[in-house]
Coordinates of C-alpha atoms and ligand atoms in Angstrom, one line a residue:
M1109 CA -40.9 81.9 -27.2
C1110 CA -41.7 78.8 -24.4
G1111 CA -43.9 79.6 -21.1
I1112 CA -44.4 77.4 -17.6
V1113 CA -47.3 77.9 -15.1
G1114 CA -47.9 75.9 -12.0
Y1115 CA -50.3 75.9 -9.5
I1116 CA -50.5 74.4 -6.1
G1117 CA -53.4 75.4 -3.6
R1118 CA -57.1 74.8 -3.1
R1119 CA -58.8 76.3 -6.4
N1120 CA -59.0 74.3 -9.5
G1121 CA -55.2 74.7 -10.6
A1122 CA -56.2 73.6 -14.4
D1123 CA -58.3 76.7 -14.6
I1124 CA -55.2 79.2 -12.9
V1125 CA -52.5 77.3 -15.4
L1126 CA -54.5 77.5 -18.3
S1127 CA -55.3 81.4 -17.8
G1128 CA -51.5 82.1 -17.0
L1129 CA -50.9 80.1 -20.5
S1130 CA -53.6 82.5 -22.1
A1131 CA -51.7 85.4 -21.0
L1132 CA -48.0 84.1 -22.0
E1133 CA -49.6 83.0 -25.6
Y1134 CA -48.4 86.5 -26.7
R1135 CA -44.7 85.2 -26.5
G1136 CA -45.2 82.5 -29.8
Y1137 CA -45.6 78.6 -29.5
D1138 CA -46.5 76.1 -31.2
S1139 CA -48.2 73.2 -29.3
A1140 CA -49.2 72.9 -25.4
G1141 CA -49.7 70.5 -22.7
I1142 CA -50.8 70.5 -18.9
A1143 CA -50.2 67.8 -16.0
L1144 CA -52.7 67.3 -13.9
L1145 CA -52.9 65.9 -9.9
D1146 CA -56.3 65.4 -8.6
E1147 CA -57.3 65.1 -4.8
T1148 CA -56.5 61.7 -4.9
G1149 CA -53.2 62.3 -6.3
E1150 CA -53.9 60.6 -9.5
A1151 CA -52.2 62.1 -12.5
T1152 CA -53.6 62.9 -16.0
L1153 CA -51.6 64.1 -19.0
L1154 CA -52.9 66.4 -21.8
K1155 CA -50.7 67.9 -24.8
Q1156 CA -51.4 69.1 -28.1
L1157 CA -50.3 70.8 -31.3
G1158 CA -51.9 74.6 -31.4
R1159 CA -53.3 77.2 -28.7
V1160 CA -54.2 76.8 -25.1
A1161 CA -58.3 76.5 -25.6
G1162 CA -57.4 73.2 -27.4
L1163 CA -56.3 71.8 -24.5
Q1164 CA -59.3 73.0 -22.0
K1165 CA -61.6 70.7 -24.3
L1166 CA -59.2 67.8 -23.8
I1167 CA -59.7 68.6 -20.2
D1168 CA -63.4 68.5 -20.5
E1169 CA -63.4 65.7 -22.2
T1170 CA -61.9 64.0 -19.4
T1171 CA -63.8 62.8 -16.0
L1172 CA -61.3 65.1 -13.7
Q1173 CA -63.3 67.5 -11.3
K1174 CA -60.9 69.3 -9.0
T1175 CA -57.4 69.5 -9.8
P1176 CA -55.2 71.2 -6.4
L1177 CA -51.7 70.8 -8.3
A1178 CA -50.9 71.0 -12.0
I1179 CA -48.1 72.5 -14.3
G1180 CA -48.6 73.2 -17.8
H1181 CA -46.4 74.7 -21.2
T1182 CA -46.3 76.6 -23.7
R1183 CA -43.7 75.1 -26.5
W1184 CA -41.5 76.9 -29.2
A1185 CA -39.6 74.2 -30.7
T1186 CA -36.3 74.5 -30.8
H1187 CA -35.3 70.6 -29.9
G1188 CA -37.4 68.3 -32.8
K1189 CA -40.3 69.6 -34.8
P1190 CA -43.7 70.6 -33.3
S1191 CA -45.6 67.5 -32.1
V1192 CA -47.5 66.6 -29.4
V1193 CA -45.4 64.0 -29.0
N1194 CA -42.8 66.8 -28.3
A1195 CA -44.8 69.4 -26.7
H1196 CA -44.2 69.1 -22.9
P1197 CA -45.0 68.0 -19.6
H1198 CA -42.7 65.0 -20.2
S1199 CA -42.8 62.4 -18.4
N1200 CA -40.8 59.1 -17.1
A1201 CA -42.4 55.5 -18.5
D1202 CA -45.2 55.3 -15.6
Q1203 CA -46.3 59.1 -16.1
T1204 CA -45.2 59.5 -11.9
I1205 CA -42.6 62.6 -12.8
F1206 CA -43.4 65.6 -15.1
V1207 CA -41.4 68.1 -16.1
V1208 CA -41.5 71.5 -17.9
H1209 CA -39.0 72.9 -19.0
N1210 CA -37.7 76.7 -20.9
G1211 CA -34.0 76.6 -22.0
I1212 CA -31.6 74.4 -23.4
I1213 CA -30.0 71.3 -22.0
E1214 CA -27.1 71.5 -23.4
N1215 CA -25.3 67.4 -22.5
Y1216 CA -28.7 66.1 -23.1
V1217 CA -27.0 64.0 -25.9
E1218 CA -24.9 62.6 -23.9
L1219 CA -27.2 62.2 -20.9
R1220 CA -29.9 60.4 -23.2
E1221 CA -26.8 57.6 -24.2
W1222 CA -25.9 57.2 -20.6
L1223 CA -29.5 56.9 -19.5
G1224 CA -30.6 54.5 -22.1
K1225 CA -28.0 52.5 -21.4
E1226 CA -29.1 52.2 -17.7
G1227 CA -32.6 50.9 -19.8
Y1228 CA -34.2 54.2 -20.0
H1229 CA -36.5 54.3 -23.8
F1230 CA -37.0 57.9 -24.9
A1231 CA -40.4 58.8 -26.7
S1232 CA -39.4 62.3 -28.1
E1233 CA -36.7 64.1 -29.2
T1234 CA -36.8 66.7 -26.9
D1235 CA -33.8 67.4 -24.7
T1236 CA -36.4 67.9 -22.3
E1237 CA -37.3 64.1 -21.8
T1238 CA -33.7 63.6 -20.3
I1239 CA -34.6 65.3 -17.1
P1240 CA -37.4 63.2 -15.5
H1241 CA -35.9 60.2 -16.7
L1242 CA -33.0 61.4 -14.6
I1243 CA -35.1 62.3 -11.9
D1244 CA -36.5 59.1 -12.2
Y1245 CA -33.3 57.2 -12.1
Y1246 CA -31.9 59.2 -8.9
Y1247 CA -35.6 58.5 -6.9
K1248 CA -35.6 54.8 -7.5
K1249 CA -31.6 55.0 -5.4
T1250 CA -33.1 57.4 -3.1
S1251 CA -36.8 57.0 -2.6
N1252 CA -37.0 60.8 -1.8
F1253 CA -38.4 63.0 -4.6
E1254 CA -36.4 66.7 -3.4
E1255 CA -32.6 64.7 -3.4
A1256 CA -33.7 63.0 -6.4
F1257 CA -34.7 66.4 -8.5
V1258 CA -31.2 68.1 -6.8
S1259 CA -29.5 65.2 -8.1
A1260 CA -30.8 65.6 -11.7
I1261 CA -30.5 69.2 -11.5
K1262 CA -27.3 68.9 -10.8
E1263 CA -26.2 66.5 -14.0
I1264 CA -27.5 69.1 -16.1
R1265 CA -25.5 71.7 -17.9
G1266 CA -26.8 74.9 -20.2
A1267 CA -30.1 77.6 -19.5
Y1268 CA -32.6 76.6 -17.6
A1269 CA -36.2 77.3 -15.7
I1270 CA -37.6 73.7 -14.9
L1271 CA -40.7 73.0 -13.1
A1272 CA -41.3 69.2 -11.9
C1273 CA -44.2 67.8 -10.1
S1274 CA -44.4 64.0 -9.0
T1275 CA -47.8 61.4 -7.7
M1276 CA -44.9 60.9 -5.3
A1277 CA -44.6 64.0 -3.9
P1278 CA -48.0 65.7 -4.7
D1279 CA -48.1 67.9 -2.5
K1280 CA -45.2 69.9 -3.7
L1281 CA -44.1 71.5 -7.3
F1282 CA -39.9 71.9 -7.9
A1283 CA -38.8 74.5 -9.3
A1284 CA -35.3 75.4 -10.5
R1285 CA -33.5 78.2 -12.9
L1286 CA -30.2 79.0 -14.4
S1287 CA -30.3 81.3 -17.0
S1288 CA -34.4 81.4 -17.8
P1289 CA -36.7 83.1 -15.6
M1290 CA -38.7 81.6 -13.0
V1291 CA -40.9 83.4 -10.7
I1292 CA -43.5 82.5 -7.7
G1293 CA -46.7 84.2 -7.0
V1294 CA -47.5 83.6 -3.1
N1295 CA -50.9 83.7 -1.9
K1296 CA -52.6 83.1 1.3
D1297 CA -53.1 78.4 0.4
E1298 CA -51.9 78.7 -2.6
C1299 CA -48.7 79.4 -4.9
I1300 CA -48.5 79.8 -8.5
V1301 CA -45.0 79.8 -10.5
A1302 CA -44.8 80.5 -14.1
S1303 CA -41.5 81.8 -16.4
D1304 CA -43.2 85.7 -16.7
P1305 CA -44.9 87.6 -13.9
S1306 CA -47.8 88.3 -16.2
A1307 CA -49.3 84.7 -16.1
I1308 CA -49.7 85.5 -12.0
L1309 CA -50.6 88.9 -11.7
Q1310 CA -54.3 88.6 -11.7
H1311 CA -53.8 86.6 -9.1
T1312 CA -51.0 87.9 -6.5
K1313 CA -48.7 91.2 -6.9
E1314 CA -46.4 89.2 -4.4
V1315 CA -43.6 87.5 -6.0
V1316 CA -40.4 86.2 -5.2
Y1317 CA -38.1 85.8 -7.9
V1318 CA -36.1 82.2 -8.4
Q1319 CA -32.8 83.0 -8.9
D1320 CA -29.9 81.3 -10.8
N1321 CA -28.7 78.3 -9.0
E1322 CA -30.9 77.9 -7.0
M1323 CA -34.0 75.8 -6.4
A1324 CA -37.5 75.9 -5.1
V1325 CA -39.6 73.5 -3.2
I1326 CA -43.6 75.7 -3.2
E1327 CA -46.2 74.3 -1.5
K1328 CA -49.8 76.0 -0.9
G1329 CA -48.9 79.3 0.6
S1330 CA -45.3 79.1 1.1
Y1331 CA -41.6 78.3 -0.3
R1332 CA -38.2 76.8 0.7
L1333 CA -35.5 78.3 -1.7
V1334 CA -31.9 76.4 -1.4
D1335 CA -28.7 77.5 -3.1
L1336 CA -27.6 74.5 -5.1
A1337 CA -24.0 75.5 -5.3
H1338 CA -23.5 75.6 -2.2
D1339 CA -26.5 73.1 -0.6
K1340 CA -27.8 75.8 1.7
Q1341 CA -31.1 77.4 2.5
V1342 CA -31.8 81.1 1.1
Q1343 CA -34.2 83.9 2.8
R1344 CA -35.7 85.8 0.5
E1345 CA -39.2 88.0 1.1
T1346 CA -41.7 88.6 -1.6
E1347 CA -41.3 91.5 -3.2
H1348 CA -44.5 93.5 -4.4
L1349 CA -44.8 94.3 -8.5
D1350 CA -46.2 97.3 -9.3
F1351 CA -47.9 96.3 -12.7
D1352 CA -51.4 97.2 -13.9
I1353 CA -53.1 94.2 -15.3
N1354 CA -55.7 96.5 -17.1
Q1355 CA -52.5 97.4 -19.7
A1356 CA -52.2 93.8 -21.1
N1357 CA -55.7 94.1 -22.3
L1358 CA -56.6 94.8 -25.9
G1359 CA -59.3 97.7 -25.1
D1360 CA -60.8 98.3 -28.4
F1361 CA -58.0 97.7 -30.9
P1362 CA -58.1 94.6 -33.2
H1363 CA -54.6 93.7 -33.0
F1364 CA -51.8 94.6 -30.0
M1365 CA -49.1 96.1 -32.6
L1366 CA -51.9 98.7 -33.4
K1367 CA -52.7 99.1 -29.7
E1368 CA -49.2 99.6 -28.9
I1369 CA -48.4 101.9 -31.5
F1370 CA -51.4 104.7 -30.5
E1371 CA -49.7 104.3 -26.7
A1372 CA -46.9 106.5 -28.3
P1373 CA -47.8 109.7 -26.8
Q1374 CA -48.4 108.0 -23.0
T1375 CA -45.1 105.9 -23.9
I1376 CA -43.2 109.7 -24.3
R1377 CA -44.6 111.0 -21.1
L1378 CA -43.9 107.8 -19.1
A1379 CA -40.7 107.2 -20.0
S1380 CA -40.0 110.7 -19.4
L1381 CA -42.2 111.7 -16.5
G1382 CA -40.3 113.0 -13.3
R1383 CA -37.5 112.6 -15.2
S1384 CA -36.9 115.7 -17.5
N1385 CA -38.5 119.1 -16.8
A1386 CA -37.8 122.2 -19.5
S1387 CA -38.5 124.5 -17.0
T1388 CA -35.8 123.9 -14.3
G1389 CA -33.3 122.2 -17.1
T1390 CA -33.4 119.8 -15.1
V1391 CA -33.0 115.6 -15.7
K1392 CA -33.2 113.0 -13.2
L1393 CA -32.5 109.6 -13.6
G1394 CA -33.2 107.5 -10.2
G1395 CA -32.0 104.6 -11.9
L1396 CA -28.7 106.0 -12.1
E1397 CA -27.8 107.5 -9.1
S1398 CA -25.9 104.9 -7.0
V1399 CA -23.4 105.0 -9.7
A1400 CA -22.9 108.6 -10.6
D1401 CA -18.9 108.7 -9.1
Q1402 CA -18.5 106.1 -11.6
L1403 CA -19.9 107.2 -14.6
R1404 CA -18.1 110.4 -14.1
Y1405 CA -14.9 108.4 -15.3
I1406 CA -16.5 106.4 -18.0
D1407 CA -14.3 107.0 -21.5
R1408 CA -16.3 104.6 -23.5
I1409 CA -19.8 103.1 -23.7
V1410 CA -20.7 99.6 -25.5
I1411 CA -24.7 98.9 -26.2
V1412 CA -25.5 95.7 -27.0
A1413 CA -29.2 94.3 -27.5
C1414 CA -30.5 92.2 -30.7
G1415 CA -33.3 93.3 -32.8
T1416 CA -35.4 96.0 -32.4
S1417 CA -33.2 97.3 -29.4
Y1418 CA -29.8 97.2 -31.7
Y1419 CA -31.3 99.8 -33.9
A1420 CA -32.7 101.8 -30.4
G1421 CA -28.9 101.1 -29.7
L1422 CA -27.6 102.8 -33.0
V1423 CA -30.0 105.7 -32.6
G1424 CA -28.7 105.9 -28.8
E1425 CA -25.4 105.9 -30.4
Y1426 CA -25.3 108.8 -32.7
L1427 CA -26.8 110.5 -29.5
L1428 CA -24.4 109.8 -27.0
E1429 CA -21.5 111.1 -29.0
E1430 CA -23.1 114.1 -30.5
I1431 CA -24.5 115.1 -26.7
T1432 CA -22.0 114.0 -23.6
G1433 CA -18.7 113.5 -26.7
I1434 CA -18.3 110.2 -25.0
P1435 CA -17.1 107.8 -28.0
V1436 CA -19.4 104.6 -28.3
E1437 CA -20.8 101.4 -30.0
V1438 CA -23.0 99.5 -30.6
Q1439 CA -22.8 95.8 -30.8
L1440 CA -25.3 92.4 -31.6
A1441 CA -25.5 90.5 -28.3
S1442 CA -25.0 87.8 -30.2
E1443 CA -21.6 88.7 -31.9
F1444 CA -20.5 90.8 -28.7
K1445 CA -20.6 87.5 -26.3
Y1446 CA -17.9 85.5 -28.4
R1447 CA -15.4 88.2 -29.8
N1448 CA -12.5 88.8 -28.3
E1449 CA -12.0 92.3 -27.7
P1450 CA -10.0 94.8 -24.9
F1451 CA -11.8 95.6 -22.9
S1452 CA -11.1 98.5 -19.8
R1453 CA -12.3 99.4 -16.7
S1454 CA -13.9 102.8 -18.0
T1455 CA -15.9 101.4 -20.4
A1456 CA -19.3 100.3 -19.3
L1457 CA -21.7 98.0 -20.8
L1458 CA -25.3 99.3 -21.8
A1459 CA -27.9 96.6 -22.4
I1460 CA -30.9 97.6 -24.1
S1461 CA -34.2 94.8 -24.5
Q1462 CA -37.6 95.4 -24.0
S1463 CA -38.4 91.8 -22.5
G1464 CA -35.4 91.5 -19.8
E1465 CA -34.5 88.2 -21.0
T1466 CA -33.3 88.0 -24.4
A1467 CA -31.0 85.1 -23.5
D1468 CA -27.8 86.3 -26.4
T1469 CA -27.8 90.0 -24.1
I1470 CA -28.0 88.2 -20.9
A1471 CA -24.9 86.0 -22.2
A1472 CA -23.2 89.6 -23.4
L1473 CA -23.7 90.9 -19.5
Q1474 CA -22.2 87.9 -18.0
K1475 CA -19.7 87.8 -20.7
V1476 CA -17.9 90.9 -18.7
Q1477 CA -19.0 89.5 -14.7
D1478 CA -15.6 89.2 -13.8
Y1479 CA -14.3 92.1 -15.8
G1480 CA -15.1 94.7 -13.1
V1481 CA -16.9 96.9 -15.6
L1482 CA -20.5 99.5 -14.6
R1483 CA -23.0 97.6 -16.5
L1484 CA -26.1 98.9 -17.2
G1485 CA -29.7 98.7 -18.4
I1486 CA -32.6 100.4 -20.0
V1487 CA -35.2 97.6 -19.9
N1488 CA -39.0 97.9 -20.2
A1489 CA -40.2 94.6 -18.5
V1490 CA -39.9 95.4 -14.6
G1491 CA -38.0 93.2 -12.5
S1492 CA -36.9 90.9 -15.1
T1493 CA -33.5 89.1 -15.2
I1494 CA -31.8 92.0 -16.9
A1495 CA -33.1 94.5 -14.7
R1496 CA -31.8 92.4 -11.9
M1497 CA -28.2 91.8 -13.0
T1498 CA -27.0 95.2 -14.1
D1499 CA -25.8 97.2 -11.6
A1500 CA -27.5 99.9 -12.5
G1501 CA -30.3 101.1 -15.4
V1502 CA -33.1 103.1 -16.1
Y1503 CA -36.3 101.3 -16.9
C1504 CA -38.6 102.5 -20.4
H1505 CA -42.0 102.3 -18.0
A1506 CA -43.6 101.7 -21.6
G1507 CA -45.9 99.0 -20.2
P1508 CA -46.5 95.2 -21.1
E1509 CA -45.9 95.1 -25.1
Q1510 CA -48.1 92.3 -25.9
A1511 CA -47.4 91.9 -30.3
V1512 CA -44.4 90.4 -31.1
A1513 CA -43.4 93.0 -33.3
S1514 CA -41.9 95.8 -31.0
T1515 CA -43.0 99.5 -31.6
K1516 CA -44.1 101.3 -28.3
A1517 CA -40.8 99.5 -26.6
F1518 CA -38.0 101.3 -29.3
I1519 CA -40.0 104.5 -28.5
A1520 CA -39.5 104.1 -24.9
Q1521 CA -36.0 103.2 -25.8
V1522 CA -34.8 106.1 -27.4
V1523 CA -36.2 108.5 -25.3
V1524 CA -34.3 106.9 -22.4
L1525 CA -31.2 107.0 -24.4
L1526 CA -32.0 110.7 -24.9
L1527 CA -32.3 111.5 -21.4
I1528 CA -29.2 109.4 -20.4
S1529 CA -27.2 111.3 -23.1
L1530 CA -28.8 114.7 -21.7
K1531 CA -27.9 113.2 -18.4
L1532 CA -24.4 112.8 -18.9
S1533 CA -23.7 116.1 -21.3
K1534 CA -23.3 117.7 -17.5
N1535 CA -25.8 120.7 -19.6
G1536 CA -22.6 122.0 -21.3
D1537 CA -24.0 121.1 -24.7
N1538 CA -26.0 123.2 -26.9
L1539 CA -28.5 121.1 -27.5
Y1540 CA -29.3 120.6 -24.4
Q1541 CA -32.5 122.8 -23.3
P1542 CA -34.2 122.6 -27.2
L1543 CA -33.8 119.0 -27.1
L1544 CA -35.9 119.2 -23.3
E1545 CA -38.5 121.3 -24.4
E1546 CA -38.8 118.9 -27.7
I1547 CA -39.3 115.9 -25.1
E1548 CA -42.1 118.2 -23.9
A1549 CA -43.4 119.0 -27.5
L1550 CA -43.4 114.8 -28.2
P1551 CA -46.5 113.9 -27.2
G1552 CA -48.3 116.1 -29.2
K1553 CA -46.3 115.7 -32.4
A1554 CA -46.4 111.4 -32.1
Q1555 CA -50.5 111.8 -32.0
Q1556 CA -50.9 114.0 -35.1
I1557 CA -49.1 111.0 -36.6
L1558 CA -51.2 108.7 -34.9
D1559 CA -54.6 110.7 -36.0
Q1560 CA -53.7 110.6 -39.8
A1561 CA -53.5 106.7 -39.7
P1562 CA -56.0 106.3 -42.1
A1563 CA -54.1 108.1 -45.0
I1564 CA -51.1 106.1 -44.1
E1565 CA -53.4 102.7 -44.7
R1566 CA -54.6 103.7 -48.0
I1567 CA -50.9 104.2 -48.9
A1568 CA -50.0 101.1 -47.5
K1569 CA -52.2 98.8 -49.2
K1570 CA -51.4 100.3 -52.4
Y1571 CA -47.2 98.6 -51.0
K1572 CA -48.9 95.8 -50.2
K1573 CA -48.3 93.9 -53.7
Y1574 CA -44.4 94.0 -53.6
R1575 CA -42.3 91.2 -52.7
D1576 CA -39.3 93.5 -52.1
F1577 CA -38.8 97.1 -50.1
L1578 CA -36.0 98.9 -49.6
F1579 CA -35.6 101.3 -46.5
I1580 CA -33.0 104.5 -46.3
G1581 CA -32.2 107.7 -44.4
R1582 CA -29.2 109.8 -43.4
G1583 CA -27.7 110.6 -40.0
Y1584 CA -30.3 109.9 -37.0
S1585 CA -33.0 108.4 -39.6
F1586 CA -30.0 105.8 -41.0
P1587 CA -30.5 103.6 -37.7
C1588 CA -34.3 104.3 -37.9
A1589 CA -34.5 103.0 -41.6
L1590 CA -32.6 99.8 -40.5
E1591 CA -35.9 99.3 -37.8
G1592 CA -38.0 100.1 -40.4
A1593 CA -36.7 97.6 -42.6
L1594 CA -37.1 95.1 -39.6
K1595 CA -40.4 95.9 -38.8
L1596 CA -41.8 95.1 -41.8
K1597 CA -40.2 92.1 -42.8
E1598 CA -41.3 90.8 -39.9
V1599 CA -44.8 91.9 -39.7
S1600 CA -45.7 91.2 -43.5
Y1601 CA -42.9 88.6 -45.2
I1602 CA -42.0 91.1 -47.4
H1603 CA -38.3 91.3 -47.9
A1604 CA -37.0 94.4 -46.7
E1605 CA -33.2 96.1 -46.2
G1606 CA -32.3 99.0 -44.7
Y1607 CA -28.8 101.3 -46.1
A1608 CA -27.9 104.6 -45.6
A1609 CA -28.8 105.8 -48.5
G1610 CA -25.3 107.4 -49.2
E1611 CA -24.6 103.7 -50.1
M1612 CA -27.1 103.7 -52.9
K1613 CA -24.5 104.3 -55.5
H1614 CA -22.1 101.7 -54.1
G1615 CA -24.6 98.9 -54.2
P1616 CA -28.4 98.8 -53.5
L1617 CA -28.9 100.8 -57.1
A1618 CA -28.3 97.7 -58.9
M1619 CA -31.6 96.4 -57.0
I1620 CA -34.1 99.1 -58.5
D1621 CA -36.9 98.7 -61.1
K1622 CA -40.5 99.2 -60.7
D1623 CA -40.9 96.0 -58.6
F1624 CA -38.4 97.3 -55.7
P1625 CA -39.9 100.4 -53.7
T1626 CA -38.7 101.9 -51.8
F1627 CA -39.3 104.0 -48.2
A1628 CA -37.0 107.2 -47.7
L1629 CA -36.9 108.9 -44.8
A1630 CA -36.3 113.1 -46.2
T1631 CA -37.1 114.7 -43.1
S1632 CA -35.7 118.3 -43.1
G1633 CA -32.4 118.8 -41.4
P1634 CA -28.9 119.5 -43.4
L1635 CA -29.0 116.4 -45.1
L1636 CA -32.0 116.6 -46.5
E1637 CA -31.0 117.2 -50.2
K1638 CA -29.0 114.7 -50.6
T1639 CA -31.7 112.0 -49.7
C1640 CA -33.8 114.0 -52.4
S1641 CA -30.9 113.3 -55.1
N1642 CA -31.4 109.9 -53.5
I1643 CA -34.8 109.4 -54.5
Q1644 CA -34.0 111.4 -58.1
E1645 CA -31.0 108.8 -58.8
I1646 CA -34.0 106.2 -57.9
K1647 CA -37.0 107.5 -59.5
A1648 CA -34.2 107.9 -62.3
R1649 CA -34.4 103.6 -62.6
G1650 CA -37.9 103.6 -62.3
G1651 CA -38.1 102.7 -58.9
V1652 CA -41.2 103.9 -56.5
V1653 CA -40.8 106.0 -53.5
V1654 CA -42.7 106.2 -51.0
A1655 CA -41.2 109.2 -48.3
V1656 CA -41.4 110.7 -45.3
A1657 CA -40.7 114.3 -45.4
T1658 CA -41.7 117.5 -42.5
E1659 CA -44.9 119.4 -43.1
G1660 CA -44.5 122.5 -45.2
D1661 CA -41.5 120.6 -47.4
K1662 CA -42.1 120.9 -51.0
L1663 CA -39.0 119.4 -52.4
V1664 CA -39.9 115.7 -51.7
A1665 CA -43.3 115.7 -52.6
K1666 CA -42.1 116.4 -56.6
H1667 CA -39.9 113.9 -56.3
A1668 CA -41.8 110.9 -54.2
D1669 CA -44.7 109.3 -55.3
D1670 CA -46.3 109.1 -51.9
V1671 CA -45.7 110.9 -48.8
I1672 CA -46.1 111.3 -45.2
Y1673 CA -45.6 114.3 -43.3
I1674 CA -44.3 114.5 -39.4
P1675 CA -44.1 117.2 -37.8
K1676 CA -41.5 119.2 -37.6
S1677 CA -38.8 118.0 -34.7
L1678 CA -35.1 118.2 -33.8
E1679 CA -33.2 116.0 -36.2
Q1680 CA -32.5 114.1 -33.0
T1681 CA -35.9 113.0 -32.0
E1682 CA -36.9 112.8 -35.3
P1683 CA -36.7 108.8 -34.8
I1684 CA -39.3 108.9 -32.7
L1685 CA -41.5 110.2 -35.2
E1686 CA -40.2 108.6 -38.5
A1687 CA -40.3 105.5 -36.5
I1688 CA -44.3 105.7 -35.4
V1689 CA -44.7 106.2 -39.1
M1690 CA -43.0 103.0 -40.4
Q1691 CA -44.8 101.0 -38.0
L1692 CA -47.9 101.9 -38.9
F1693 CA -47.3 101.8 -42.8
S1694 CA -45.8 98.1 -41.5
Y1695 CA -48.9 97.3 -39.7
Y1696 CA -51.5 98.3 -42.4
V1697 CA -49.0 96.4 -45.1
A1698 CA -49.5 92.8 -42.9
T1699 CA -53.0 93.3 -42.1
A1700 CA -54.0 93.7 -46.0
K1701 CA -52.8 90.7 -46.5
D1702 CA -54.5 89.5 -43.8
L1703 CA -51.9 88.4 -41.5
D1704 CA -51.4 87.4 -38.1
V1705 CA -49.7 90.5 -37.5
D1706 CA -49.7 90.3 -33.5
R1707 CA -48.1 86.9 -34.1
P1708 CA -46.0 86.3 -37.5
R1709 CA -44.6 83.2 -38.2
N1710 CA -41.7 81.5 -36.8
L1711 CA -41.2 84.4 -34.2
A1712 CA -41.6 84.7 -30.3
K1713 CA -41.9 87.5 -28.5
S1714 CA -39.0 86.6 -25.9
V1715 CA -35.8 84.9 -27.3
T1716 CA -35.0 82.9 -24.0
V1717 CA -32.6 81.0 -26.5
E1718 CA -29.5 81.4 -28.1
Ligands
M6R1834 O1 -36.7 92.1 -25.3 P1 -35.8 92.2 -26.0 O2 -35.4 93.8 -26.7 O3 -34.2 92.0 -26.0 O4 -35.4 91.7 -27.5 C1 -34.7 91.7 -29.1 C2 -35.3 91.5 -29.9 O5 -35.9 89.8 -30.1 C3 -37.0 92.4 -30.4 O6 -36.4 93.5 -30.3 C4 -37.0 91.6 -31.9 O7 -36.5 92.0 -32.7 C5 -38.7 92.4 -32.2 N1 -39.7 91.0 -32.9 C6 -38.5 93.2 -33.1 O8 -39.7 93.9 -33.4

C-alpha cells in the first residue's frame, strides 16, 4: 500500500527519498511523487503515474542541484482513481505546504465543505488534499507552522501517518500518526522518516517509532516528540533495529516470490532456532515468558488475522485444540471488529500478521483493549504496530517478505503456532516428543520438495490454460487447501476455491467437468482413503486432478492425472510441506502466463487501510 519517505540533512534528499521509495515498491502502488526544497528553501513538486524510476527522470529535467529536504510517496488509490493529480504530495494553492499521507481521513467530506466555504479549492478527489489546506487555514491565523500543523491534525479523524514540509519552515519536517506506522531513522546531521523501516535501514539502524496521537518535529540529526492528546513533550530514545538488509535483495532469483519459497528450509530453522530442542525435550518461547502466569488461566483462544495469516490461524486451530485441549476460534479480523460476542477475561486474543501493520488486525486488537484480556501476537515484521501493541508474542523470524503473495511467512506462522501449542501442552501430550523431532527434520524435507521444482513447473504449465480450480483437503490439509486456492488466485488470476473434501457432494461436485480441475491434498493418514474416494468421484464426472501424495504411496496415482510427492511427515506438520508444493505450483502457473508474480494487479503487500 502507500509508502512515505522523507529526508532532512546535508545530503541530497531527492536521492535518499527515491531509494527509500524504491525499497517500498514491493508494497504495491500506482503513482508516485516527491516535493523537494533546495538550499534556498524554494520548492519543487513532481508527480507521475507508475513506477518510482520515472520520478528520477522528472528530477533530471529540472535545474535542481542539491535538495537537503524532500518528502516522497507511493500511492495505492483509495479516494479517487490513480492519476497525477490524485498522486501525493498534495499542496495548498500557492505551493508552500506539502503533505504526504497514508491511511484514510474519515471526516474529509465535511472538512472539504467547510474549507470550500472558506474559499479553498480542491484539485484532486483525495481525502489527503484537505490536510495542506487545513494547515494553510491555521497558518494564516497564527503565522506559526508548527502550531498550524497541530491545529490541523486535531481536526482530522481517521487513521493516518502524515508527513509535511513547508517553505515557511524549510529546516524541519513535521510528522503525525494515528493507527498507521511512522518511524524516524536518526543519523548524525540527518534524519530519514518513513512508513516502513526497510526504507531507512540502508542509512541507519537507529530508529524511533512515532506512536499513536503523537507528532514529531524533525530536524537534521534530531527529533522532538509531542503527545497531542495531552500537549506535552515525550522523551523516547532511539532503538537499534536488528535487521539484515541483504535479506531484502533478490540475489540470483528471477522473482521475490520464488526466492522466498526457496527460503522455506531456512525459515523453518529460524522460526524454531533456540526455541525447540528434541534432545532435551524442551520448548522455550522467550516472548511469552512475561505472561506465563496469565497463560495458565486461559480457557479459550480467539485467533484474528487476514488472508494467508488467517489460513495459518486455521491450521493453528487444529494444532492448538489437538495438542493443548484449549478451545480455539479463528476469525477474520475484518469481521471480528464489528461483531458483538461474549468475551471473558480468560480468553486470549491472538493476532497473526506478517507485516504487523494490517489495519483490520490492528482494529481487532484495539476492540478488546478495554476488555482486560491477554493480547498475543505472532508477527514477522520486528517493531511493527501489532508487535508493539500486544502484551506478548512470538516473532516469526522469517526475514523480510517482499512478494505480495505470502509464502515463507505462512510456513513460519505454522511453525510458531506449533511451538506455542507444544509450549501450552505442558509436555503431557503423546504428540509432544514426535513433533519436536519432526520440527528438526522439516528443513530437510522442505528441501526435498524444492529439489522437485522443475517437475512441479512442468505440471504447472499444463494447468495454466484453466480458468477455474478447486483445492480440496481433509483434516489439517483442509485449511491448507484454502491457502492453496488463495495463492493460485492472487498470482495467476485463475478463479480458485478451497473446500473440505468431505463437502464435495454438498455442492461443489456440480461444478466439476473437464474444464474445472481439482488440486487434491491426499497425503497419507487416517483420512487418505476418504480423500481418494473424493478424487474418484471427481474423475467419474470427467474432472482433472493434480494431487499431492506421500512418497511411497501407490493409491493416489491410480486415480489422479498428476501426482507430486512429498516426504512422509506427521499429519500435524504436513501443511508446511503441502504449502510449499502449492506455492511452487501457483508461482509456475503465474510465470507461465507471463504475469507480474511479485506485484499482482490490484493488490498491495501491506493492507494498511480498512
Ligand atoms: O501482513 P498480514 O499477514 O497481516 O497480511 C494479511 C493479508 O493481507 C495477506 O496474508 C494477504 O492475504 C497475502 N497477499 C496473501 O498472500
